[in-house]
Short mmCIF file of C-alpha atoms and ligand atoms in Angstrom, two decimals:
data_model
loop_
_atom_site.label_atom_id
_atom_site.label_comp_id
_atom_site.label_asym_id
_atom_site.label_seq_id
_atom_site.Cartn_x
_atom_site.Cartn_y
_atom_site.Cartn_z
CA MET O 1 -19.51 9.48 33.06
CA THR O 2 -18.94 11.55 29.65
CA ARG O 3 -21.17 11.61 26.83
CA ILE O 4 -19.98 13.82 24.08
CA ALA O 5 -22.77 16.00 22.71
CA PRO O 6 -22.25 16.42 18.77
CA SER O 7 -22.04 20.44 19.48
CA GLN O 8 -18.79 19.79 21.62
CA ASN O 9 -17.17 19.18 18.34
CA THR O 10 -16.29 23.06 18.49
CA HIS O 11 -13.15 22.91 16.34
CA ILE O 12 -14.86 22.18 12.82
CA GLY O 13 -17.96 23.14 11.33
CA LEU O 14 -19.82 20.43 9.41
CA GLU O 15 -20.77 22.55 6.65
CA ASP O 16 -18.91 22.32 3.57
CA PHE O 17 -15.74 24.32 3.85
CA PRO O 18 -16.53 27.53 1.89
CA PRO O 19 -13.89 28.56 -0.66
CA PRO O 20 -11.98 31.15 1.04
CA THR O 21 -12.04 34.77 -0.20
CA GLY O 22 -9.35 37.43 -0.02
CA ASN O 23 -5.95 37.22 -1.60
CA GLY O 24 -4.27 33.91 0.35
CA ILE O 25 -2.80 31.06 -1.09
CA ASP O 26 -3.30 27.50 -0.51
CA LEU O 27 -1.02 26.41 2.03
CA HIS O 28 -0.56 22.45 2.33
CA ILE O 29 1.15 21.04 5.42
CA GLY O 30 2.32 17.57 5.70
CA ILE O 31 3.22 16.08 9.18
CA ASP O 32 4.87 12.53 9.91
CA ASP O 33 6.40 10.94 12.41
CA THR O 34 6.15 12.57 15.60
CA ASP O 35 4.97 9.56 17.72
CA SER O 36 6.85 6.62 19.09
CA LYS O 37 6.18 3.58 20.55
CA LEU O 38 6.45 5.31 24.28
CA GLY O 39 3.50 7.95 23.36
CA GLY O 40 2.24 10.58 21.23
CA CYS O 41 0.53 10.29 17.94
CA THR O 42 0.50 12.24 14.90
CA THR O 43 -2.85 12.67 14.63
CA HIS O 44 -2.91 14.42 17.94
CA THR O 45 -0.23 16.76 16.52
CA ALA O 46 -2.10 17.56 13.46
CA ALA O 47 -5.34 18.16 15.64
CA LEU O 48 -3.52 20.55 17.76
CA VAL O 49 -2.05 22.21 14.53
CA PHE O 50 -5.32 22.49 13.12
CA GLU O 51 -6.92 24.08 16.03
CA GLU O 52 -4.07 26.48 16.54
CA LEU O 53 -3.87 27.79 12.87
CA SER O 54 -7.98 27.85 12.88
CA ARG O 55 -7.80 30.15 16.09
CA ARG O 56 -4.99 32.25 14.71
CA GLY O 57 -7.93 33.30 11.87
CA PHE O 58 -6.25 31.16 8.89
CA VAL O 59 -9.34 29.76 6.73
CA PRO O 60 -9.23 25.74 6.75
CA LEU O 61 -9.47 24.45 3.18
CA ASP O 62 -10.91 21.09 4.47
CA PHE O 63 -10.98 18.70 7.37
CA PRO O 64 -7.62 17.42 8.24
CA TRP O 65 -6.28 14.22 6.31
CA LEU O 66 -5.22 11.36 7.78
CA VAL O 67 -3.59 9.37 5.17
CA ARG O 68 -2.47 5.68 5.86
CA LEU O 69 0.59 4.54 3.56
CA ASN O 70 2.10 1.26 2.78
CA PRO O 71 0.95 -0.79 5.95
CA ASN O 72 4.00 -3.37 5.23
CA VAL O 73 7.00 -0.93 5.98
CA PRO O 74 9.06 -2.25 9.16
CA TRP O 75 9.84 0.89 10.60
CA LYS O 76 6.42 2.25 11.05
CA THR O 77 5.08 2.52 14.88
CA ARG O 78 1.87 1.33 14.33
CA GLY O 79 -0.51 1.98 11.40
CA ASN O 80 1.92 4.08 9.24
CA GLY O 81 -0.30 7.05 9.27
CA ALA O 82 0.68 10.72 7.81
CA LEU O 83 -1.06 13.77 8.31
CA SER O 84 -1.94 16.93 6.33
CA VAL O 85 -3.92 19.95 6.80
CA HIS O 86 -4.80 22.59 4.37
CA PHE O 87 -5.32 26.40 5.04
CA ASN O 88 -5.68 29.63 3.17
CA CYS O 89 -2.88 32.00 3.98
CA GLU O 90 -2.22 35.62 3.52
CA GLU O 91 1.63 35.65 1.70
CA ASN O 92 2.69 37.98 4.48
CA ARG O 93 1.46 35.49 7.13
CA LEU O 94 3.27 32.28 5.62
CA THR O 95 6.21 32.55 8.14
CA GLU O 96 3.49 32.95 11.30
CA ALA O 97 1.83 29.73 9.87
CA GLU O 98 5.12 28.01 9.72
CA ASP O 99 6.39 28.76 12.76
CA ALA O 100 3.48 28.05 14.79
CA VAL O 101 3.33 24.54 13.08
CA LYS O 102 7.03 24.05 13.90
CA GLU O 103 6.67 24.71 17.71
CA ILE O 104 3.56 22.17 18.25
CA VAL O 105 5.76 19.53 16.32
CA GLU O 106 8.47 20.18 18.62
CA ARG O 107 6.44 20.39 21.71
CA THR O 108 4.58 17.20 20.58
CA SER O 109 7.61 14.83 19.68
CA ASP O 110 10.70 13.26 21.01
CA PRO O 111 13.14 12.72 18.60
CA SER O 112 15.83 11.33 20.95
CA ILE O 113 13.57 8.08 20.87
CA PRO O 114 15.05 5.64 18.34
CA SER O 115 13.06 5.64 15.14
CA THR O 116 11.50 8.65 15.55
CA ASP O 117 11.99 11.24 12.82
CA PRO O 118 9.52 14.00 12.78
CA ALA O 119 8.82 16.15 9.79
CA VAL O 120 6.82 18.89 8.43
CA VAL O 121 6.53 19.79 4.76
CA PHE O 122 4.98 23.38 3.50
CA LEU O 123 3.51 23.00 0.19
CA LYS O 124 2.34 26.23 -1.65
CA GLY O 125 -0.52 25.74 -4.32
CA HIS O 126 -1.31 22.53 -6.15
CA PRO O 127 1.06 19.74 -6.12
CA THR O 128 3.08 18.57 -8.77
CA PRO O 129 2.41 15.67 -10.98
CA ALA O 130 5.44 13.92 -9.57
CA LEU O 131 4.50 14.59 -6.09
CA SER O 132 1.19 13.13 -6.72
CA GLU O 133 2.66 10.21 -8.39
CA PHE O 134 5.10 9.65 -5.50
CA SER O 135 2.14 9.95 -3.04
CA LYS O 136 0.28 6.93 -4.98
CA ARG O 137 3.50 4.98 -4.85
CA ALA O 138 3.91 5.63 -1.13
CA LEU O 139 0.76 3.26 -0.40
CA HIS O 140 2.33 0.32 -1.73
CA ASP O 141 6.29 0.61 -2.30
CA VAL O 142 8.97 1.02 -0.35
CA ILE O 143 10.53 4.65 -0.76
CA LYS O 144 14.03 5.61 0.00
CA THR O 145 14.67 9.07 2.02
CA LYS O 146 16.98 10.15 -0.67
CA GLU O 147 14.02 10.12 -3.32
CA ALA O 148 12.17 11.67 -1.09
CA ASN O 149 14.39 14.59 -0.28
CA LYS O 150 15.39 15.22 -4.37
CA LEU O 151 11.66 15.39 -4.79
CA ALA O 152 10.88 18.09 -1.74
CA ARG O 153 13.77 20.11 -3.75
CA GLU O 154 12.39 19.60 -7.00
CA ALA O 155 9.14 20.60 -6.18
CA ASP O 156 9.77 23.55 -4.19
CA VAL O 157 8.50 22.23 -1.02
CA ASP O 158 10.00 23.58 2.39
CA THR O 159 10.83 21.15 4.95
CA PHE O 160 11.46 20.87 8.51
CA THR O 161 12.85 17.86 10.41
CA LEU O 162 13.92 17.11 14.08
CA GLY O 163 16.26 13.66 14.08
CA GLY O 164 16.66 12.02 10.77
CA ARG O 165 14.86 12.92 7.31
CA ARG O 166 12.82 9.43 7.01
CA GLY O 167 9.39 11.36 8.22
CA ILE O 168 9.83 13.32 4.90
CA ILE O 169 8.29 10.46 3.03
CA GLY O 170 5.19 10.45 4.66
CA ALA O 171 4.76 14.18 5.06
CA LEU O 172 4.84 14.52 1.37
CA ALA O 173 2.92 11.58 0.76
CA ALA O 174 0.13 13.29 2.68
CA VAL O 175 -0.07 16.50 1.31
CA ALA O 176 -0.38 15.22 -2.36
CA TYR O 177 -2.84 12.28 -1.48
CA ASP O 178 -5.72 12.21 -3.97
CA MET O 179 -8.79 12.27 -1.54
CA GLU O 180 -11.06 12.76 -4.50
CA THR O 181 -11.20 8.94 -5.98
CA ASP O 182 -12.19 7.93 -2.37
CA HIS O 183 -12.18 8.58 1.31
CA THR O 184 -14.30 8.17 4.52
CA PHE O 185 -13.85 9.84 7.77
CA GLU O 186 -12.96 8.96 11.32
CA VAL O 187 -14.03 11.00 14.64
CA ILE O 188 -11.16 10.57 17.14
CA ALA O 189 -11.47 11.64 20.71
CA TYR O 190 -8.54 12.13 22.75
CA ARG O 191 -7.37 11.53 26.33
CA THR O 192 -6.04 13.65 28.77
CA LYS O 193 -2.23 13.75 29.43
CA GLU O 194 -2.54 12.26 32.90
CA ASN O 195 -4.58 9.37 31.79
CA CYS O 196 -2.20 8.28 28.83
CA GLY O 197 -0.87 4.49 29.72
CA THR O 198 -3.86 3.57 31.85
CA ARG O 199 -6.63 1.40 30.71
CA ARG O 200 -9.28 2.96 28.54
CA ASN O 201 -12.56 3.66 30.27
CA VAL O 202 -15.07 3.19 27.48
CA ASP O 203 -18.28 1.29 27.96
CA PRO O 204 -18.11 -1.70 25.48
CA ASP O 205 -21.90 -2.42 25.55
CA SER O 206 -22.46 1.43 24.44
CA VAL O 207 -20.48 0.69 21.74
CA ARG O 208 -22.16 -2.52 20.93
CA LYS O 209 -25.39 -0.45 21.19
CA MET O 210 -24.15 2.19 18.98
CA ASP O 211 -22.87 -0.31 16.46
CA SER O 212 -26.32 -2.05 16.07
CA LYS O 213 -27.81 1.63 15.34
CA TYR O 214 -25.31 3.24 13.08
CA GLY O 215 -23.43 -0.16 11.78
CA ASP O 216 -24.90 0.42 8.34
CA ARG O 217 -23.13 3.87 8.13
CA THR O 218 -20.13 3.40 10.40
CA PHE O 219 -17.42 0.27 10.08
CA ASN O 220 -15.27 -1.88 12.03
CA ASN O 221 -16.69 -0.78 15.35
CA VAL O 222 -17.25 -4.21 16.49
CA ASP O 223 -15.81 -7.54 15.01
CA PRO O 224 -18.79 -9.99 14.27
CA GLU O 225 -17.48 -13.18 14.72
CA THR O 226 -16.19 -12.47 18.47
CA ARG O 227 -18.40 -9.44 19.18
CA ARG O 228 -15.00 -7.72 20.46
CA VAL O 229 -15.13 -3.85 20.48
CA LEU O 230 -12.56 -2.33 18.13
CA VAL O 231 -12.73 1.29 18.41
CA SER O 232 -9.88 1.65 21.01
CA PRO O 233 -6.30 0.79 20.57
CA HIS O 234 -4.26 -0.54 23.45
CA GLY O 235 -0.95 1.44 23.58
CA PRO O 236 0.25 4.58 25.54
CA ASP O 237 -1.00 6.96 22.79
CA PRO O 238 -3.37 9.74 23.44
CA VAL O 239 -6.10 8.14 21.20
CA LEU O 240 -9.23 7.22 23.29
CA LEU O 241 -11.49 5.98 20.49
CA GLY O 242 -12.00 6.60 17.03
CA ILE O 243 -15.23 5.66 14.66
CA ARG O 244 -15.24 5.33 11.35
CA GLY O 245 -17.87 5.88 8.60
CA ASP O 246 -18.95 7.86 5.48
CA ASP O 247 -20.19 10.73 6.72
CA PRO O 248 -19.19 13.63 9.47
CA ALA O 249 -22.36 14.08 11.00
CA THR O 250 -23.33 10.22 11.62
CA LEU O 251 -20.00 10.14 13.22
CA LEU O 252 -20.60 12.62 15.53
CA GLN O 253 -23.85 11.42 16.24
CA ALA O 254 -22.60 8.18 17.05
CA LEU O 255 -19.69 9.16 19.25
CA SER O 256 -22.29 11.22 21.51
CA GLU O 257 -23.83 7.80 22.20
CA VAL O 258 -21.00 5.94 23.54
CA VAL O 259 -20.53 6.29 27.35
CA ILE O 260 -17.23 7.29 28.22
CA ARG O 261 -15.88 7.10 31.85
CA GLU O 262 -12.93 9.23 31.50
CA PRO O 263 -12.53 13.01 30.68
CA VAL O 264 -12.02 13.75 26.94
CA GLU O 265 -9.47 16.15 26.06
CA ARG O 266 -10.45 17.05 22.44
CA VAL O 267 -12.30 15.60 19.59
CA MET O 268 -11.34 16.07 16.00
CA LEU O 269 -12.79 14.80 12.75
CA PHE O 270 -10.34 13.59 9.74
CA LYS O 271 -11.08 12.75 6.08
CA THR O 272 -9.15 9.61 5.79
CA ASN O 273 -8.52 7.00 3.30
CA HIS O 274 -9.45 3.93 6.04
CA GLY O 275 -11.10 1.54 4.48
CA THR O 276 -10.40 2.25 0.70
CA ASP O 277 -8.23 -0.45 -0.29
CA ALA O 278 -5.82 2.26 -1.67
CA HIS O 279 -3.00 0.09 -1.02
CA ILE O 280 -4.14 -3.21 -3.22
CA THR O 281 -4.40 -1.43 -6.53
CA VAL O 282 -1.62 -2.52 -8.23
CA ARG O 283 -1.20 -5.60 -10.15
CA ARG O 284 2.12 -7.44 -9.89
CA ASP O 285 3.92 -10.13 -11.46
CA VAL O 286 5.15 -13.00 -9.06
CA ALA O 287 8.80 -12.65 -10.45
CA GLY O 288 9.02 -9.12 -9.93
CA LEU O 289 7.98 -8.99 -6.38
CA ARG O 290 10.17 -7.31 -3.68
CA PRO O 291 9.68 -7.56 0.12
CA TYR O 292 7.46 -4.74 1.98
CA GLU O 293 5.37 -4.19 -1.06
CA SER O 294 1.72 -4.36 -1.56
CA ALA O 295 0.50 -6.48 -4.50
CA VAL O 296 -2.47 -7.92 -6.54
CA ILE O 297 -1.78 -11.45 -8.02
CA THR O 298 -3.54 -13.15 -10.48
CA GLY O 299 -2.86 -16.86 -10.87
CA ARG O 300 -3.99 -20.66 -10.38
CA VAL O 301 -3.51 -22.37 -7.38
CA ASN O 302 -0.81 -24.66 -8.24
CA ARG O 303 -0.03 -26.32 -4.56
CA PRO O 304 -3.07 -27.45 -2.52
CA PRO O 305 -3.31 -25.52 0.90
CA ILE O 306 -1.60 -27.15 3.91
CA VAL O 307 -2.52 -26.12 7.59
CA LEU O 308 0.50 -25.42 9.70
CA LYS O 309 0.65 -25.77 13.73
CA GLY O 310 -1.28 -22.64 14.89
CA GLY O 311 -3.95 -22.79 12.06
CA HIS O 312 -2.18 -20.83 9.45
CA VAL O 313 -2.98 -22.13 6.08
CA ILE O 314 -0.44 -21.89 3.21
CA PHE O 315 -1.07 -22.69 -0.32
CA SER O 316 0.75 -21.46 -3.54
CA VAL O 317 -0.15 -19.52 -6.64
CA GLN O 318 1.18 -19.54 -10.05
CA ASP O 319 1.28 -17.02 -12.57
CA GLU O 320 3.09 -16.64 -15.90
CA THR O 321 6.38 -15.60 -14.13
CA GLY O 322 6.68 -17.69 -11.37
CA SER O 323 5.06 -19.22 -8.32
CA LEU O 324 4.23 -17.48 -4.95
CA ASP O 325 3.17 -18.76 -1.36
CA CYS O 326 0.15 -17.18 0.17
CA ALA O 327 -0.59 -17.08 3.96
CA ALA O 328 -3.94 -16.99 5.51
CA TYR O 329 -2.70 -16.51 9.08
CA GLN O 330 -4.63 -17.66 12.12
CA GLN O 331 -5.81 -13.96 12.86
CA THR O 332 -7.70 -13.93 9.40
CA GLY O 333 -10.35 -16.02 10.87
CA SER O 334 -12.93 -17.35 8.50
CA LEU O 335 -10.96 -16.47 5.57
CA ARG O 336 -8.91 -19.71 6.51
CA LYS O 337 -11.86 -22.00 5.71
CA VAL O 338 -12.25 -20.38 1.99
CA ALA O 339 -8.04 -20.78 1.69
CA ARG O 340 -8.40 -24.64 3.10
CA ALA O 341 -10.93 -25.29 0.56
CA LEU O 342 -8.95 -24.37 -2.82
CA ILE O 343 -7.74 -27.00 -5.04
CA SER O 344 -4.96 -27.05 -7.60
CA GLY O 345 -6.27 -25.26 -10.93
CA ASP O 346 -8.46 -22.76 -8.81
CA LEU O 347 -8.11 -19.47 -10.85
CA ILE O 348 -7.69 -16.70 -7.90
CA GLN O 349 -6.90 -13.13 -7.26
CA VAL O 350 -4.91 -12.66 -4.03
CA SER O 351 -4.07 -9.12 -2.41
CA GLY O 352 -1.87 -8.22 0.36
CA GLY O 353 1.60 -7.79 1.55
CA ILE O 354 4.92 -9.17 0.62
CA ARG O 355 7.18 -10.75 3.45
CA LEU O 356 9.94 -12.94 3.25
CA GLY O 357 9.04 -16.57 4.75
CA PRO O 358 11.52 -18.54 6.93
CA LEU O 359 13.67 -19.70 3.92
CA ASP O 360 13.88 -16.23 2.48
CA GLN O 361 10.97 -17.13 -0.16
CA ALA O 362 8.36 -14.04 -0.72
CA THR O 363 4.96 -14.94 0.78
CA LEU O 364 2.14 -12.78 0.19
CA ASN O 365 -0.05 -12.36 3.57
CA ILE O 366 -3.33 -12.50 2.26
CA GLU O 367 -5.77 -9.45 2.90
CA LYS O 368 -8.17 -10.07 0.22
CA LEU O 369 -8.85 -13.48 -1.91
CA GLU O 370 -11.49 -13.47 -4.88
CA VAL O 371 -11.88 -16.86 -6.08
CA VAL O 372 -12.41 -15.95 -9.80
CA ASN O 373 -13.11 -19.59 -11.39
CA LEU O 374 -13.32 -22.99 -9.41
CA ALA O 375 -11.35 -25.81 -10.98
CA GLU O 376 -13.08 -28.93 -11.83
CA THR O 377 -12.72 -31.64 -9.24
CA ASN O 378 -12.39 -35.43 -9.80
CA GLN O 379 -15.87 -36.14 -8.81
CA PHE O 380 -18.71 -37.14 -11.29
CA GLU O 381 -21.94 -35.15 -10.43
CA LYS O 382 -25.51 -36.21 -11.30
CA PRO O 383 -26.93 -34.46 -14.22
CA ARG O 384 -29.78 -31.78 -13.87
CA CYS O 385 -32.94 -32.48 -15.86
CA PRO O 386 -32.80 -30.89 -19.58
CA ARG O 387 -36.76 -30.29 -19.14
CA CYS O 388 -37.39 -28.66 -15.50
CA SER O 389 -33.59 -28.45 -14.31
CA HIS O 390 -34.61 -30.60 -11.25
CA SER O 391 -32.15 -32.82 -9.95
CA CYS O 392 -31.98 -36.44 -11.34
CA GLU O 393 -31.64 -39.48 -9.39
CA SER O 394 -29.69 -42.73 -10.82
CA MET O 395 -31.89 -45.68 -11.91
CA GLY O 396 -29.59 -48.39 -10.79
CA ARG O 397 -25.83 -49.73 -11.53
CA ASN O 398 -24.86 -48.91 -15.16
CA GLN O 399 -28.54 -47.44 -15.92
CA GLY O 400 -29.40 -43.71 -16.75
CA PHE O 401 -30.88 -41.05 -14.67
CA ARG O 402 -34.47 -40.06 -13.97
CA CYS O 403 -35.64 -36.59 -13.04
CA ARG O 404 -37.03 -36.52 -9.27
CA LYS O 405 -39.61 -34.06 -10.55
CA CYS O 406 -41.06 -34.70 -13.91
CA GLY O 407 -39.56 -38.09 -14.39
CA THR O 408 -37.77 -37.17 -17.25
CA ARG O 409 -35.00 -39.75 -18.36
CA VAL O 410 -31.28 -38.66 -19.07
CA PRO O 411 -28.58 -41.08 -20.48
CA ARG O 412 -25.65 -42.63 -18.46
CA ASN O 413 -23.05 -40.55 -20.50
CA SER O 414 -24.44 -37.25 -19.20
CA LEU O 415 -22.41 -37.58 -15.97
CA ARG O 416 -19.92 -34.69 -15.95
CA LEU O 417 -17.08 -33.62 -13.71
CA GLY O 418 -18.12 -30.53 -11.83
CA THR O 419 -17.68 -27.89 -8.91
CA SER O 420 -20.77 -28.15 -6.95
CA ASN O 421 -19.48 -30.59 -4.31
CA ARG O 422 -16.93 -27.87 -3.70
CA MET O 423 -16.99 -26.22 0.04
CA VAL O 424 -16.27 -22.88 -1.60
CA GLU O 425 -17.91 -20.53 -4.38
CA PRO O 426 -16.68 -17.87 -6.50
CA GLY O 427 -16.65 -14.52 -4.73
CA ILE O 428 -14.54 -12.36 -2.75
CA TYR O 429 -13.66 -12.92 0.90
CA ALA O 430 -12.03 -10.80 3.26
CA PRO O 431 -10.80 -11.47 6.76
CA PRO O 432 -12.96 -10.21 9.75
CA PRO O 433 -12.35 -6.55 11.01
CA ARG O 434 -10.34 -7.60 13.97
CA SER O 435 -7.56 -8.20 11.65
CA HIS O 436 -8.36 -5.72 9.07
CA ARG O 437 -5.60 -3.14 8.25
CA HIS O 438 -6.73 0.23 8.57
CA LEU O 439 -6.87 0.69 4.73
CA THR O 440 -8.79 -2.65 4.34
CA ARG O 441 -12.14 -1.99 2.46
CA PRO O 442 -14.79 -3.50 4.56
CA LEU O 443 -17.40 -5.91 2.74
CA SER O 444 -19.96 -3.08 3.56
CA ARG O 445 -18.29 -0.77 1.32
CA LEU O 446 -17.28 -2.89 -1.73
CA SER O 447 -19.86 -1.78 -3.93
CA ARG O 448 -18.53 1.70 -3.63
P1 LIG X 501 1.03 6.16 13.84
O1 LIG X 501 0.04 5.30 13.02
O2 LIG X 501 0.82 6.09 15.44
O3 LIG X 501 0.97 7.72 13.45
P2 LIG X 501 3.06 5.22 12.05
O4 LIG X 501 2.70 4.01 12.17
O5 LIG X 501 2.60 6.21 11.59
O6 LIG X 501 2.32 5.88 13.66
P3 LIG X 501 5.77 6.49 11.87
O7 LIG X 501 5.97 6.58 13.50
O8 LIG X 501 4.99 7.82 11.26
O9 LIG X 501 4.66 5.28 12.26
O10 LIG X 501 6.49 5.95 11.24
C1 LIG X 501 6.44 5.66 9.80
C2 LIG X 501 7.81 5.97 8.81
O11 LIG X 501 7.74 5.44 7.46
C3 LIG X 501 7.56 7.38 8.49
O12 LIG X 501 8.83 8.12 8.90
C4 LIG X 501 7.36 7.65 7.57
O13 LIG X 501 7.92 8.50 6.50
C5 LIG X 501 8.08 6.56 6.51
N1 LIG X 501 7.30 5.72 5.42
C6 LIG X 501 5.73 6.12 5.24
N2 LIG X 501 5.59 5.28 4.06
C7 LIG X 501 6.61 4.69 3.71
C8 LIG X 501 7.08 4.04 2.28
N3 LIG X 501 6.02 3.67 1.70
N4 LIG X 501 8.38 3.85 2.27
C9 LIG X 501 9.24 4.16 3.35
N5 LIG X 501 8.96 4.80 4.18
C10 LIG X 501 7.83 5.17 4.46
#
């Protein structure tokens, strides 16, 4: 049995990263696409890079960054993650640092596997405004490789690729990401090479126990609807488990309380944009939508929900420019109940990814649903007492109403069409954690 003591995270200090002294320059290294469906993980490559550069005496400026990009791009391996590491580097050691990174990327990737386009970018100094803008767009747009290549040339960023050039998109987006606005952390424990591909031996009850103790400062450990443990992936990649939350010290403590029954190769803490909703920040018009973008649409329900075989709920929303199908799929659990309760005229804001439906019509896969204003139903509601606000009862056919508490009489014509018998209330609704994207902001972080 392995329990990871907090002190075992020897690769990284928990103290603030001190401003480096000396004459070095800031070297930002972006890495993407070193993994494939057959194995590997770019976070693992970045962990090795971080350790190697630290071992050689380069001074880290921050934790390594794990940046999730547009989750709708169809050519991603899993969660569209790109990585960056940030070091202070003396100018006469730049080549040494770059060569060390390239060697690790070559060692940990296999570009002969289709759709694996390992890429590294080296940015010296601050990102240009154009790079920062590009990084923001990579969260919700689909970007062409040609544009990334042009930008790298213009911003004087050195690039290194094996296979195709597509990995440059993620690598550039990762070095120029804005972590200041919001960020979280993830501690990842990795498996040894021999164990990759076998069932992960992490005790689920110990994860549930850890969740009940640290659930207020960590997120998405356990799905509350099904009690399913969510910390481990299922593929052949080297990630054993990851715990997410707002501060590194809590994450290491939480990890130390999980019972692991296989060897742990290494542990690394990442600063991330998990749980920040950074991909659903752009409001769009229905008429301008393109497949695979993320979008936030505000409009009125114009076709009430229908429930398809399998439990998927589809309804349509209309803004000034057009009408759009919205889908709450079976995996979105209790969110479907809310979607099912909508009626024509409800004012809502829906966020999610745009896909093409079976008839080539754009469909928004709902990741978040805000009910802004409920439409009135065609049912009359009994009035409230004007004196004490208590509910009133009818005094008989064609008669007025009388307050149940204080007896005040209210005339018949105070009957109003209402919303109180609706099965939904204004508010923000999200799917359960088991169907969250990495970027989805959990309800526990909504107020931040
Ligand atoms: P993992 O999460 O396991 O690291 P992944 O899901 O991140 O894998 P990758 O293998 O990195 O998948 O593939 C994603 C590819 O998509 C990369 O080549 C990356 O450069 C590219 N990419 C990322 N964001 C965008 C975007 N907004 N538009 C176009 N391409 C993108």
